[in-house]
Every structure is written in structure tokens, then in C-alpha cells.
PDB file of C-alpha atoms in Angstrom:
ATOM      1  CA  MET A   1     -50.057 -38.883  53.414  1.00 38.00           C
ATOM      2  CA  ALA A   2     -49.153 -39.435  49.684  1.00 39.00           C
ATOM      3  CA  ASP A   3     -50.141 -35.679  48.920  1.00 44.00           C
ATOM      4  CA  ASN A   4     -47.809 -34.539  51.681  1.00 43.00           C
ATOM      5  CA  PHE A   5     -45.018 -36.665  50.209  1.00 39.00           C
ATOM      6  CA  GLY A   6     -45.730 -35.223  46.762  1.00 44.00           C
ATOM      7  CA  LEU A   7     -45.811 -31.685  48.183  1.00 47.00           C
ATOM      8  CA  LYS A   8     -42.512 -32.304  50.006  1.00 50.00           C
ATOM      9  CA  ILE A   9     -40.834 -33.487  46.675  1.00 51.00           C
ATOM     10  CA  GLY A  10     -42.434 -30.577  44.935  1.00 58.00           C
ATOM     11  CA  ILE A  11     -40.931 -28.013  47.364  1.00 64.00           C
ATOM     12  CA  GLU A  12     -37.442 -29.869  47.484  1.00 72.00           C
ATOM     13  CA  GLY A  13     -37.501 -29.934  43.752  1.00 73.00           C
ATOM     14  CA  GLU A  14     -38.375 -26.264  43.506  1.00 78.00           C
ATOM     15  CA  LYS A  15     -35.376 -25.408  45.672  1.00 83.00           C
ATOM     16  CA  ASP A  16     -33.097 -27.341  43.485  1.00 84.00           C
ATOM     17  CA  PHE A  17     -34.488 -25.604  40.460  1.00 83.00           C
ATOM     18  CA  LYS A  18     -34.102 -22.216  42.094  1.00 86.00           C
ATOM     19  CA  ARG A  19     -30.488 -22.989  42.956  1.00 88.00           C
ATOM     20  CA  ALA A  20     -29.770 -24.109  39.383  1.00 86.00           C
ATOM     21  CA  ILE A  21     -31.290 -20.910  37.990  1.00 87.00           C
ATOM     22  CA  ALA A  22     -29.273 -18.901  40.411  1.00 89.00           C
ATOM     23  CA  ASP A  23     -26.108 -20.498  39.139  1.00 88.00           C
ATOM     24  CA  ILE A  24     -27.114 -19.828  35.573  1.00 88.00           C
ATOM     25  CA  ASN A  25     -27.761 -16.255  36.360  1.00 87.00           C
ATOM     26  CA  LYS A  26     -24.313 -15.967  37.928  1.00 89.00           C
ATOM     27  CA  ASP A  27     -22.907 -17.323  34.669  1.00 88.00           C
ATOM     28  CA  PHE A  28     -25.037 -14.676  32.867  1.00 81.00           C
ATOM     29  CA  ARG A  29     -23.417 -11.841  34.977  1.00 88.00           C
ATOM     30  CA  VAL A  30     -19.907 -13.256  34.054  1.00 90.00           C
ATOM     31  CA  LEU A  31     -20.795 -13.385  30.356  1.00 85.00           C
ATOM     32  CA  SER A  32     -22.352  -9.916  30.435  1.00 85.00           C
ATOM     33  CA  SER A  33     -19.046  -8.493  31.974  1.00 87.00           C
ATOM     34  CA  GLU A  34     -17.126 -10.433  29.358  1.00 84.00           C
ATOM     35  CA  LEU A  35     -19.194  -8.696  26.646  1.00 81.00           C
ATOM     36  CA  LYS A  36     -18.595  -5.292  28.275  1.00 82.00           C
ATOM     37  CA  SER A  37     -14.952  -6.065  28.423  1.00 82.00           C
ATOM     38  CA  VAL A  38     -14.869  -7.001  24.716  1.00 78.00           C
ATOM     39  CA  THR A  39     -16.899  -3.932  23.698  1.00 77.00           C
ATOM     40  CA  SER A  40     -14.895  -1.551  25.719  1.00 78.00           C
ATOM     41  CA  GLN A  41     -11.823  -2.510  23.564  1.00 79.00           C
ATOM     42  CA  PHE A  42     -13.295  -0.980  20.576  1.00 72.00           C
ATOM     43  CA  ASP A  43     -14.766   2.301  19.735  1.00 68.00           C
ATOM     44  CA  THR A  44     -18.618   2.547  20.349  1.00 64.00           C
ATOM     45  CA  ASN A  45     -19.106   2.955  16.540  1.00 63.00           C
ATOM     46  CA  ASP A  46     -16.591   0.399  15.517  1.00 66.00           C
ATOM     47  CA  ARG A  47     -18.312  -2.282  13.348  1.00 67.00           C
ATOM     48  CA  SER A  48     -15.047  -3.956  12.318  1.00 72.00           C
ATOM     49  CA  ILE A  49     -14.886  -7.691  11.620  1.00 76.00           C
ATOM     50  CA  LYS A  50     -12.604  -8.032  14.728  1.00 80.00           C
ATOM     51  CA  ASN A  51     -14.994  -6.339  17.034  1.00 79.00           C
ATOM     52  CA  LEU A  52     -18.022  -8.159  15.646  1.00 82.00           C
ATOM     53  CA  SER A  53     -16.264 -11.520  15.941  1.00 83.00           C
ATOM     54  CA  ALA A  54     -15.456 -10.941  19.480  1.00 83.00           C
ATOM     55  CA  GLN A  55     -18.981  -9.929  20.411  1.00 85.00           C
ATOM     56  CA  ASN A  56     -20.361 -12.988  18.525  1.00 87.00           C
ATOM     57  CA  GLU A  57     -18.247 -15.272  20.432  1.00 90.00           C
ATOM     58  CA  VAL A  58     -19.663 -14.008  23.715  1.00 88.00           C
ATOM     59  CA  LEU A  59     -23.228 -13.868  22.257  1.00 90.00           C
ATOM     60  CA  ASN A  60     -22.965 -17.495  21.284  1.00 91.00           C
ATOM     61  CA  LYS A  61     -21.911 -18.278  25.020  1.00 91.00           C
ATOM     62  CA  GLN A  62     -24.823 -16.310  26.295  1.00 92.00           C
ATOM     63  CA  ILE A  63     -27.357 -18.068  23.869  1.00 92.00           C
ATOM     64  CA  GLU A  64     -26.091 -21.486  25.015  1.00 94.00           C
ATOM     65  CA  ASN A  65     -26.374 -20.399  28.617  1.00 92.00           C
ATOM     66  CA  GLN A  66     -29.911 -18.995  27.960  1.00 93.00           C
ATOM     67  CA  LYS A  67     -31.013 -22.388  26.347  1.00 94.00           C
ATOM     68  CA  ASN A  68     -29.725 -24.208  29.413  1.00 92.00           C
ATOM     69  CA  LYS A  69     -31.811 -21.746  31.502  1.00 92.00           C
ATOM     70  CA  ILE A  70     -34.962 -22.351  29.445  1.00 93.00           C
ATOM     71  CA  SER A  71     -34.648 -26.058  29.700  1.00 92.00           C
ATOM     72  CA  THR A  72     -34.203 -25.884  33.510  1.00 91.00           C
ATOM     73  CA  LEU A  73     -37.267 -23.469  33.675  1.00 91.00           C
ATOM     74  CA  LYS A  74     -39.240 -25.947  31.622  1.00 93.00           C
ATOM     75  CA  ALA A  75     -38.362 -28.722  34.078  1.00 90.00           C
ATOM     76  CA  ALA A  76     -39.195 -26.504  37.020  1.00 89.00           C
ATOM     77  CA  LEU A  77     -42.478 -25.649  35.464  1.00 91.00           C
ATOM     78  CA  ASP A  78     -43.303 -29.412  34.824  1.00 90.00           C
ATOM     79  CA  ASN A  79     -42.339 -30.155  38.432  1.00 88.00           C
ATOM     80  CA  ALA A  80     -44.485 -27.320  39.814  1.00 88.00           C
ATOM     81  CA  ALA A  81     -47.394 -28.291  37.612  1.00 89.00           C
ATOM     82  CA  SER A  82     -47.366 -31.897  38.657  1.00 87.00           C
ATOM     83  CA  SER A  83     -46.575 -31.085  42.327  1.00 85.00           C
ATOM     84  CA  PHE A  84     -48.823 -28.044  43.060  1.00 86.00           C
ATOM     85  CA  GLY A  85     -51.213 -28.030  40.034  1.00 88.00           C
ATOM     86  CA  GLU A  86     -51.526 -25.890  36.876  1.00 91.00           C
ATOM     87  CA  ASN A  87     -53.318 -22.959  38.668  1.00 91.00           C
ATOM     88  CA  ASP A  88     -50.986 -22.816  41.654  1.00 90.00           C
ATOM     89  CA  LYS A  89     -49.159 -19.503  42.208  1.00 92.00           C
ATOM     90  CA  ARG A  90     -45.692 -21.120  42.060  1.00 89.00           C
ATOM     91  CA  THR A  91     -46.563 -22.865  38.689  1.00 90.00           C
ATOM     92  CA  LYS A  92     -47.622 -19.519  37.238  1.00 93.00           C
ATOM     93  CA  GLU A  93     -44.382 -17.831  38.480  1.00 93.00           C
ATOM     94  CA  TRP A  94     -42.333 -20.470  36.762  1.00 92.00           C
ATOM     95  CA  GLN A  95     -44.381 -19.993  33.486  1.00 94.00           C
ATOM     96  CA  ILE A  96     -43.653 -16.220  33.665  1.00 94.00           C
ATOM     97  CA  LYS A  97     -39.894 -16.860  34.223  1.00 94.00           C
ATOM     98  CA  LEU A  98     -40.001 -19.430  31.246  1.00 94.00           C
ATOM     99  CA  ASN A  99     -41.777 -16.852  28.968  1.00 96.00           C
ATOM    100  CA  ASN A 100     -39.371 -14.054  29.807  1.00 95.00           C
ATOM    101  CA  ALA A 101     -36.351 -16.390  29.347  1.00 94.00           C
ATOM    102  CA  GLU A 102     -37.664 -17.365  25.856  1.00 95.00           C
ATOM    103  CA  ALA A 103     -38.206 -13.696  24.976  1.00 95.00           C
ATOM    104  CA  GLU A 104     -34.625 -12.957  26.028  1.00 94.00           C
ATOM    105  CA  LEU A 105     -33.412 -15.789  23.869  1.00 94.00           C
ATOM    106  CA  ASN A 106     -35.201 -14.371  20.857  1.00 95.00           C
ATOM    107  CA  LYS A 107     -33.678 -10.960  21.573  1.00 94.00           C
ATOM    108  CA  MET A 108     -30.083 -12.505  21.673  1.00 92.00           C
ATOM    109  CA  ASN A 109     -30.590 -14.391  18.521  1.00 93.00           C
ATOM    110  CA  ARG A 110     -31.762 -11.211  16.748  1.00 94.00           C
ATOM    111  CA  GLN A 111     -28.688  -9.404  18.106  1.00 90.00           C
ATOM    112  CA  LEU A 112     -26.493 -12.352  16.863  1.00 89.00           C
ATOM    113  CA  GLU A 113     -28.069 -12.136  13.343  1.00 92.00           C
ATOM    114  CA  ALA A 114     -27.653  -8.371  13.285  1.00 89.00           C
ATOM    115  CA  ASN A 115     -23.888  -8.877  14.044  1.00 85.00           C
ATOM    116  CA  LYS A 116     -23.542 -11.634  11.395  1.00 87.00           C
ATOM    117  CA  LYS A 117     -25.116  -9.161   8.779  1.00 88.00           C
ATOM    118  CA  ASP A 118     -22.728  -6.407   9.913  1.00 84.00           C
ATOM    119  CA  MET A 119     -19.879  -8.848   9.560  1.00 82.00           C
ATOM    120  CA  GLU A 120     -21.032  -9.737   6.066  1.00 84.00           C
ATOM    121  CA  SER A 121     -21.231  -6.044   5.091  1.00 81.00           C
ATOM    122  CA  ALA A 122     -17.807  -5.441   6.452  1.00 74.00           C
ATOM    123  CA  GLU A 123     -16.372  -8.419   4.557  1.00 72.00           C
ATOM    124  CA  ASN A 124     -18.074  -7.315   1.398  1.00 72.00           C
ATOM    125  CA  ALA A 125     -16.736  -3.801   1.846  1.00 64.00           C
ATOM    126  CA  THR A 126     -13.258  -5.218   2.421  1.00 61.00           C
ATOM    127  CA  ASP A 127     -13.627  -7.341  -0.694  1.00 60.00           C
ATOM    128  CA  GLU A 128     -14.670  -4.317  -2.680  1.00 62.00           C
ATOM    129  CA  GLU A 129     -11.912  -2.204  -1.466  1.00 64.00           C
ATOM    130  CA  SER A 130      -9.334  -4.996  -2.315  1.00 64.00           C
ATOM    131  CA  LYS A 131     -10.835  -5.197  -5.850  1.00 68.00           C
ATOM    132  CA  ALA A 132     -10.745  -1.409  -6.270  1.00 64.00           C
ATOM    133  CA  LEU A 133      -7.082  -1.528  -5.220  1.00 65.00           C
ATOM    134  CA  ALA A 134      -6.313  -4.352  -7.629  1.00 65.00           C
ATOM    135  CA  ASP A 135      -8.082  -2.352 -10.420  1.00 66.00           C
ATOM    136  CA  MET A 136      -5.995   0.585  -9.526  1.00 71.00           C
ATOM    137  CA  GLY A 137      -2.923  -1.435  -9.660  1.00 67.00           C
ATOM    138  CA  LYS A 138      -3.764  -2.758 -13.125  1.00 69.00           C
ATOM    139  CA  ALA A 139      -4.466   0.644 -14.222  1.00 67.00           C
ATOM    140  CA  ALA A 140      -1.192   2.056 -13.051  1.00 64.00           C
ATOM    141  CA  ASP A 141       0.578  -0.962 -14.663  1.00 68.00           C
ATOM    142  CA  GLN A 142      -1.172  -0.149 -17.837  1.00 67.00           C
ATOM    143  CA  SER A 143      -0.399   3.557 -17.613  1.00 66.00           C
ATOM    144  CA  GLY A 144       3.215   2.756 -16.757  1.00 62.00           C
ATOM    145  CA  SER A 145       3.402   0.676 -19.882  1.00 65.00           C
ATOM    146  CA  LYS A 146       1.870   3.389 -21.982  1.00 63.00           C
ATOM    147  CA  LEU A 147       4.108   5.999 -20.521  1.00 65.00           C
ATOM    148  CA  GLU A 148       7.220   3.805 -21.227  1.00 70.00           C
ATOM    149  CA  GLY A 149       5.925   3.505 -24.785  1.00 66.00           C
ATOM    150  CA  LEU A 150       5.629   7.322 -25.068  1.00 62.00           C
ATOM    151  CA  GLY A 151       8.950   7.683 -23.568  1.00 68.00           C
ATOM    152  CA  LYS A 152      10.530   5.409 -26.122  1.00 71.00           C
ATOM    153  CA  ALA A 153       8.699   7.248 -28.917  1.00 68.00           C
ATOM    154  CA  LEU A 154       9.863  10.574 -27.625  1.00 65.00           C
ATOM    155  CA  SER A 155      13.405   9.211 -27.297  1.00 70.00           C
ATOM    156  CA  GLY A 156      13.229   8.109 -30.966  1.00 69.00           C
ATOM    157  CA  THR A 157      11.782  11.508 -32.037  1.00 72.00           C
ATOM    158  CA  ILE A 158      14.489  13.289 -30.087  1.00 74.00           C
ATOM    159  CA  LYS A 159      17.234  11.294 -31.678  1.00 75.00           C
ATOM    160  CA  ALA A 160      15.694  11.855 -35.114  1.00 70.00           C
ATOM    161  CA  ALA A 161      15.370  15.603 -34.348  1.00 71.00           C
ATOM    162  CA  THR A 162      19.090  15.718 -33.176  1.00 77.00           C
ATOM    163  CA  ALA A 163      20.131  13.849 -36.282  1.00 73.00           C
ATOM    164  CA  ALA A 164      18.075  16.229 -38.421  1.00 70.00           C
ATOM    165  CA  ALA A 165      19.411  19.257 -36.640  1.00 71.00           C
ATOM    166  CA  ALA A 166      22.989  18.058 -37.181  1.00 73.00           C
ATOM    167  CA  ALA A 167      22.123  17.473 -40.935  1.00 70.00           C
ATOM    168  CA  VAL A 168      20.679  20.959 -41.154  1.00 71.00           C
ATOM    169  CA  GLY A 169      23.835  22.259 -39.347  1.00 70.00           C
ATOM    170  CA  ALA A 170      26.162  20.417 -41.681  1.00 71.00           C
ATOM    171  CA  ALA A 171      24.195  21.687 -44.668  1.00 69.00           C
ATOM    172  CA  ALA A 172      24.402  25.302 -43.365  1.00 69.00           C
ATOM    173  CA  VAL A 173      28.083  24.968 -43.025  1.00 70.00           C
ATOM    174  CA  ALA A 174      28.276  23.617 -46.567  1.00 69.00           C
ATOM    175  CA  VAL A 175      26.091  26.390 -47.769  1.00 70.00           C
ATOM    176  CA  GLY A 176      28.083  28.928 -45.836  1.00 69.00           C
ATOM    177  CA  LYS A 177      31.389  27.595 -47.392  1.00 70.00           C
ATOM    178  CA  LYS A 178      29.885  27.865 -50.908  1.00 70.00           C
ATOM    179  CA  ILE A 179      28.765  31.407 -50.236  1.00 74.00           C
ATOM    180  CA  TRP A 180      32.184  32.251 -48.971  1.00 71.00           C
ATOM    181  CA  ASP A 181      33.845  30.623 -51.860  1.00 71.00           C
ATOM    182  CA  MET A 182      31.464  32.412 -54.261  1.00 72.00           C
ATOM    183  CA  ALA A 183      32.226  35.662 -52.522  1.00 68.00           C
ATOM    184  CA  ASN A 184      35.955  35.038 -52.943  1.00 69.00           C
ATOM    185  CA  ASP A 185      35.461  34.005 -56.460  1.00 68.00           C
ATOM    186  CA  THR A 186      33.527  37.258 -57.050  1.00 68.00           C
ATOM    187  CA  ALA A 187      36.078  39.265 -55.454  1.00 68.00           C
ATOM    188  CA  ALA A 188      38.836  37.784 -57.460  1.00 68.00           C
ATOM    189  CA  ALA A 189      36.879  38.269 -60.721  1.00 65.00           C
ATOM    190  CA  GLY A 190      36.401  41.905 -59.653  1.00 64.00           C
ATOM    191  CA  ASP A 191      40.179  42.170 -59.137  1.00 68.00           C
ATOM    192  CA  GLU A 192      40.815  40.834 -62.607  1.00 67.00           C
ATOM    193  CA  ILE A 193      38.483  43.232 -64.174  1.00 67.00           C
ATOM    194  CA  ASP A 194      40.080  46.194 -62.465  1.00 60.00           C
TER     195      ASP A 194
END
């Protein structure tokens, strides 16, 4: 009679565990559709921080759900082992489900780690691009300062050249006047000699 009572509790407990696992699997379908929705918002090759962050959020939910599933499966396995025995078909089925759930959790954790590495790479690339832009800005500032100095030097040179040209022009006018005066003096002296 006690064996029948234990068997009845084992069967009832197994039904409860099956219901709990079914509920967890429904949650997984919802999370799976959420991940599809998130990834559909981005290009398939998009490894941007925004895309990876959105995926990580859903993956974290899936991992938590998977951990709940594993703990429920462990409880179901313990229940089946104590109710039906270690070698019972039902106990072995729970063990298979538990092993598969643990393998799926490992897969999810690897995917999350891969996303985190991709995020770090994207962040590093962004940092490097920001640094390169900052370096270009500094170089442009330095070039601007040098060009400004060159402009001032050229301006000074142009002013000096203009002044020199004016001085040459004034000297040419003075020389021309002297030549004119000399020519007039020579002509006057020639008139006197005649």
C-alpha cells in the first residue's frame, strides 16, 4: 500500500513538473520571437553596439529562463528517481531532458560571450575612430596655425616688396629727371657752342 502511495505521488509530481516545463517552453517561444523581432530591426551583418546590446538583453532573459528550466528538470529527475527508481524509463527521460537543457544553456552562454566580444571590438573601433578624428583635428589646427604664420610672413614680404618697388620707382623717376636735366644741359651747352 505504501508503494502505491509513493507511485501516486510520483505520477502526480511528474504531471506538475511536465506542466512547469511546458510553461517554461512557452516563455522560450515568446523570448525566441522577441529575439527574432530585435534582430529583424537590423541588417543581418550589423554588428553595431545597439544591435548587440538588444540581442544581449534578450539572451540574458533566455539564459535566466533556461536556468529555471534546468532547476525544474533537476527536481523532476530527483522526484522520478525517488518515486520510480534510477533505472526507470521515466527517470532516464528526465535525465536526457536535463542533459539537453544544460547543453542548450552552454550554447546560450557562448553566444552571449561572443556578442560581448563583438561589442568590445565595436567599442574599441569607435574609440580608435574618435582618437583618429581628434588627431586629425589637432593636425588641422596645427596646419591652420602654420598657414596663418605663412600668411603673415607673405603679407610682410609683399609689403616689403611693395615698398621696395615704390623706392625703385621713385629712384627711377629721380634718375629719369637727372637724365632729362643732363640732356637739357647738354643741349644748352651745344647751343652756346654754336
